[in-house]
XYZ file of C-alpha atoms in Angstrom:
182
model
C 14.078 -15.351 0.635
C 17.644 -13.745 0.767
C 19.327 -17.780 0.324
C 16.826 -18.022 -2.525
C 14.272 -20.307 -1.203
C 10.872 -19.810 -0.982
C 9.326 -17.064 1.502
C 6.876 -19.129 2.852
C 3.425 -16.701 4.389
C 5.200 -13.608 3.673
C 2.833 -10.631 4.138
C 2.551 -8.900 1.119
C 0.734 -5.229 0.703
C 0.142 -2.978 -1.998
C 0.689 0.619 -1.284
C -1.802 3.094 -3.246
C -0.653 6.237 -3.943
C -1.557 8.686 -0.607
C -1.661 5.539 1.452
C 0.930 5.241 4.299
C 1.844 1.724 5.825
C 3.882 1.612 9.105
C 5.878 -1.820 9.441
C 7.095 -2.043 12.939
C 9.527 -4.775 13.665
C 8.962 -6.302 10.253
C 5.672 -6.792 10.474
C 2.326 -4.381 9.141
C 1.597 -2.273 12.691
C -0.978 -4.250 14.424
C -2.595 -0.272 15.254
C -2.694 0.155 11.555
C -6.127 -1.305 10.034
C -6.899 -2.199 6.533
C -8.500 0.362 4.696
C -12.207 -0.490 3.473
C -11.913 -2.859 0.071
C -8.470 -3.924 0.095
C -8.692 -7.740 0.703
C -7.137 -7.863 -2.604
C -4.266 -5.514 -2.280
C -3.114 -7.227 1.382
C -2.187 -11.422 0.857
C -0.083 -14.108 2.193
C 2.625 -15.917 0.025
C 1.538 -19.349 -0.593
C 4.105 -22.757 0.438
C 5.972 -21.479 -3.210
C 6.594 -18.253 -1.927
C 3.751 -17.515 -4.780
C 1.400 -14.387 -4.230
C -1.411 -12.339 -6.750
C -2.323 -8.763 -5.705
C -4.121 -6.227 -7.320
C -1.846 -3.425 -8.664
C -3.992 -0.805 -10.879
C -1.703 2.048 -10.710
C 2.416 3.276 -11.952
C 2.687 4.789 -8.507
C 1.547 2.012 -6.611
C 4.517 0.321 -4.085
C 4.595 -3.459 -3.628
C 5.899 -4.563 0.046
C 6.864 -8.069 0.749
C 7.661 -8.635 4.625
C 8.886 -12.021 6.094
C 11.035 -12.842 8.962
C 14.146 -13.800 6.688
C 13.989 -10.391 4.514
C 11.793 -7.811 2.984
C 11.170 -6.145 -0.161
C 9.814 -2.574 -0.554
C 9.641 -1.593 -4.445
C 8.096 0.475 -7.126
C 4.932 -1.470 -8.537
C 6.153 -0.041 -12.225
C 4.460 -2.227 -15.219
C 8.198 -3.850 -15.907
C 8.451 -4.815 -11.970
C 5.009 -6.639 -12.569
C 5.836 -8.511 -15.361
C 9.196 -9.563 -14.328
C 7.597 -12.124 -11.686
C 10.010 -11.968 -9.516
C 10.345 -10.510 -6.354
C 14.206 -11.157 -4.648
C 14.052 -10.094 -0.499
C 17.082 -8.230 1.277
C 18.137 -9.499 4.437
C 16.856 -7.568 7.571
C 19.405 -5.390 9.512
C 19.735 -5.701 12.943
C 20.799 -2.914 15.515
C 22.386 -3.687 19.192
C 22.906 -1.175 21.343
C 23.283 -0.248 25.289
C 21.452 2.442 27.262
C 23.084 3.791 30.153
C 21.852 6.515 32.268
C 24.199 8.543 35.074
C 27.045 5.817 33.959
C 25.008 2.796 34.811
C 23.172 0.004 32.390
C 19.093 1.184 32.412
C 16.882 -1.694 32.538
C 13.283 -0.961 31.243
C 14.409 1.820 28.953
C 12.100 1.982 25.333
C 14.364 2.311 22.426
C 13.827 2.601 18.677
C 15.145 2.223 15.656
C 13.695 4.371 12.705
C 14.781 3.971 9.231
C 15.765 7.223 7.331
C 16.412 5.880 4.125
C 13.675 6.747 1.144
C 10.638 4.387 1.189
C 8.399 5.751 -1.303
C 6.839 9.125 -0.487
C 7.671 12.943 -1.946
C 4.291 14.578 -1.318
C 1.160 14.031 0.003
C 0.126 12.015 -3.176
C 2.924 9.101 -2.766
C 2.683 5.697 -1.133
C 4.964 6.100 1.315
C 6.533 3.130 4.022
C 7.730 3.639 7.259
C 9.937 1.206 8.777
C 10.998 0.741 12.702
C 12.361 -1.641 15.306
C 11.607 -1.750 18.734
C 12.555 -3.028 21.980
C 13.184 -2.707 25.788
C 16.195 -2.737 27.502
C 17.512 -5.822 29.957
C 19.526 -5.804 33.042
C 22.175 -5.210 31.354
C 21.078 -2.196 29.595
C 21.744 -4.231 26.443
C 18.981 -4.095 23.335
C 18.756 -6.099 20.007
C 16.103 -4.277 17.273
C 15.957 -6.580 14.640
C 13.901 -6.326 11.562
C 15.284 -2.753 10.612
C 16.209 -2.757 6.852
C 20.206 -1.953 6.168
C 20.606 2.141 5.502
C 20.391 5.022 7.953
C 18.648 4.891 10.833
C 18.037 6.777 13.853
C 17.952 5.130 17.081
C 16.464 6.488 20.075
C 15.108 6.033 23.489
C 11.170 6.447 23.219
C 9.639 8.226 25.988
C 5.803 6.938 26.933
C 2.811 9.242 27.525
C -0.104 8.599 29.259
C -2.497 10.509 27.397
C -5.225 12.162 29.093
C -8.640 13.023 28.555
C -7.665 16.653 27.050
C -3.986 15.839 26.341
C -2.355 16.912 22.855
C 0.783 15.835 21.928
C 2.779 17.962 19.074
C 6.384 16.751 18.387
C 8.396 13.903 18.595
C 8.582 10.908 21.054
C 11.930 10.355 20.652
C 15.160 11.354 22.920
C 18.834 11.196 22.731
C 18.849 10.481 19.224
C 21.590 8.652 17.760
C 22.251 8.376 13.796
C 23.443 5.045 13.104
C 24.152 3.140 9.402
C 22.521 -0.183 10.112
C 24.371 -3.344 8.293
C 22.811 -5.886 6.488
């Protein structure tokens, strides 16, 4: 963990090179499957914060995920032998929506991080990260689990999707660049 303790059943992936893993809210997307044969290359940290993955590859990433911190890092032969894998705390965004000068309840928003998580062609691993949430009362919205760096944060618009439907572009609206702290 960040304080140096343990990280305690800490989701931990390996990242093959062409592979793409979405963490939403700090977590592995629920939408995203396992692909075939990797029982070995997705684990849980043991009470020690101890974990062993299969790594065959230079390219391969190595994501650790918990609720106190996360770790997203090249799965280089050095990186494998050190033993050691440190977390950085989570970032958190807050933010309020209003709409004609008034707080909107109900409103989607996201946070999507822009900083460099593996990637650079279609060969890479490459990790997405993203926070989301919904709007009180108040207007008022807390995305945790976004890692520190640039971000964009935006209000989501939903689609029903139809029985023809296509949908080309982005989901997002009003975009906002932000630099999320640690």
């Amino acid at each position: 963990r960040p304080d140096g303790g343990p990280a305690s059943g800490a989701a931990v992936r390996v990242v093959t090179p062409g592979d793409y893993l979405e963490v939403s809210d700090g977590a592995p997307s629920r939408t995203e499957p396992l692909p075939p044969a990797d029982e070995r290359q997705s684990v849980k940290t043991d009470a020690d914060g101890r974990f062993d993955v299969d790594v065959d590859c230079e390219r391969c990433r190595l994501v650790v995920l918990h609720d106190t911190g996360f770790a997203d890092l090249a799965a280089t032969r050095v990186a494998r032998q050190s033993g050691a894998v440190s977390l950085r705390r989570w970032g958190t965004v807050s933010c309020d929506v209003n709409l004609d000068r008034r707080p909107a309840a109900g409103v989607r928003v996201t946070a999507e991080s822009r900083e460099e998580h593996g990637g650079g062609g279609y060969d890479e691993p490459y990790v997405d990260f993203d926070a989301r949430g919904v709007t009180g009362a108040d207007g008022h919205c807390s995305l945790a689990h976004e890692p520190p760096g640039k971000a964009v944060v935006a209000m989501y618009e939903p689609i029903e999707f139809g029985r023809r439907n296509r949908f080309w572009g982005s989901r997002l609206v009003r975009k906002t660049p932000v630099e999320v702290p640690s």
